């Protein structure tokens, strides 16, 4: 089976939501009000982040120094090794900021991994703008990064999702194997999505290794079961 792995960044690879930490430290007043609109469902994450990023007031060098302090779950390196051993390509797919993700991955020695996320761009001085090159073109998804479209575009028939929150909800319904933590666990339980809960990525990596070596059967989605049976 040709698997592909999509791994979320904020709260999954990183220990915290890195975008929230940046906004808390460097955004002008008003970003919390925009956040509340998103939490209430009045706006999508794409609009939310565009408006919030416009409030950032920080020079690029200070921002990059701040990002250097972010901690990650070091089990991610183990997860990547497991996937590489089984010829499963890993893509970091996030509704967060590409600049942050690339910086963290460089520091952890995993800079070669493909990253799909919103694009954070300096607008000169201490100002910033956000673009979303991986948003849904037909408006069916209000996220900055449509993970379902990304999964389809990667081209392999079976998808492993590793995630933790709202940006993963849609793909969790379509993925063939779901590893979930935090809010994604609650969503999967509420909607009846088969999933494997985890607290640390090393635990997810060990379980995935067992599944891919055949010592433990993977839970397949109905779509994948149809492909296997038919």
Coordinates of C-alpha atoms in Angstrom, one line a residue, residues 88-173:
X88 CA 6.3 6.7 3.5
X89 CA 6.8 10.3 2.5
X90 CA 6.2 12.8 5.3
X91 CA 4.8 16.3 4.6
X92 CA 4.3 18.9 7.3
X93 CA 1.0 20.5 6.6
X94 CA -0.1 23.4 8.7
X95 CA -2.6 26.3 9.0
X96 CA 0.2 28.1 10.7
X97 CA 3.2 30.1 9.4
X98 CA 5.8 28.7 7.0
X99 CA 8.6 31.0 8.3
X100 CA 8.1 29.6 11.8
X101 CA 8.0 26.0 10.6
X102 CA 11.1 26.2 8.4
X103 CA 13.0 27.9 11.2
X104 CA 12.2 25.2 13.7
X105 CA 12.8 22.3 11.3
X106 CA 16.2 23.8 10.4
X107 CA 17.2 23.9 14.1
X108 CA 16.1 20.3 14.6
X109 CA 18.0 18.9 11.6
X110 CA 14.8 18.2 9.6
X111 CA 15.0 21.1 7.1
X112 CA 14.6 18.7 4.1
X113 CA 11.0 17.9 4.8
X114 CA 8.4 19.5 2.6
X115 CA 6.3 22.1 4.3
X116 CA 2.9 23.4 3.2
X117 CA 1.5 26.3 5.2
X118 CA 0.4 29.9 5.0
X119 CA 3.2 32.2 3.8
X120 CA 4.4 34.9 6.2
X121 CA 6.1 37.7 4.3
X122 CA 7.9 40.9 5.6
X123 CA 6.2 44.1 4.4
X124 CA 9.2 46.2 5.4
X125 CA 10.3 47.5 8.8
X126 CA 8.2 45.8 11.5
X127 CA 5.2 45.1 9.4
X128 CA 4.0 41.7 7.9
X129 CA 1.5 40.2 5.5
X130 CA 0.0 36.8 5.2
X131 CA -0.9 34.9 2.0
X132 CA -2.5 31.5 1.7
X133 CA -1.3 29.7 -1.5
X134 CA -2.8 26.4 -0.4
X135 CA -6.3 27.7 0.4
X136 CA -9.4 26.2 -1.3
X137 CA -9.9 27.8 -4.6
X138 CA -13.7 27.2 -4.7
X139 CA -14.4 28.6 -1.2
X140 CA -15.5 25.3 0.2
X141 CA -12.9 25.5 2.9
X142 CA -12.3 28.7 5.0
X143 CA -8.9 27.6 6.3
X144 CA -5.7 29.2 5.1
X145 CA -4.4 25.7 4.3
X146 CA -7.0 23.2 3.0
X147 CA -5.5 19.9 4.2
X148 CA -8.0 17.8 2.3
X149 CA -6.9 19.4 -1.0
X150 CA -3.3 19.0 0.0
X151 CA -3.7 15.3 0.7
X152 CA -5.4 14.8 -2.6
X153 CA -2.7 16.7 -4.4
X154 CA 0.1 14.6 -2.9
X155 CA -1.1 11.7 -5.0
X156 CA -0.8 8.6 -2.9
X157 CA -3.9 6.6 -2.3
X158 CA -3.7 6.1 1.5
X159 CA -3.2 8.9 3.9
X160 CA -1.9 8.9 7.5
X161 CA -2.9 12.0 9.5
X162 CA -1.1 13.0 12.7
X163 CA -2.8 16.0 14.2
X164 CA -4.3 17.8 17.2
X165 CA -6.9 20.4 16.4
X166 CA -9.5 22.1 14.4
X167 CA -7.5 22.4 11.2
X168 CA -7.3 18.6 11.1
X169 CA -11.0 17.9 11.5
X170 CA -11.9 17.8 7.8
X171 CA -9.0 15.5 6.8
X172 CA -9.6 13.2 9.7
X173 CA -12.9 12.3 8.1

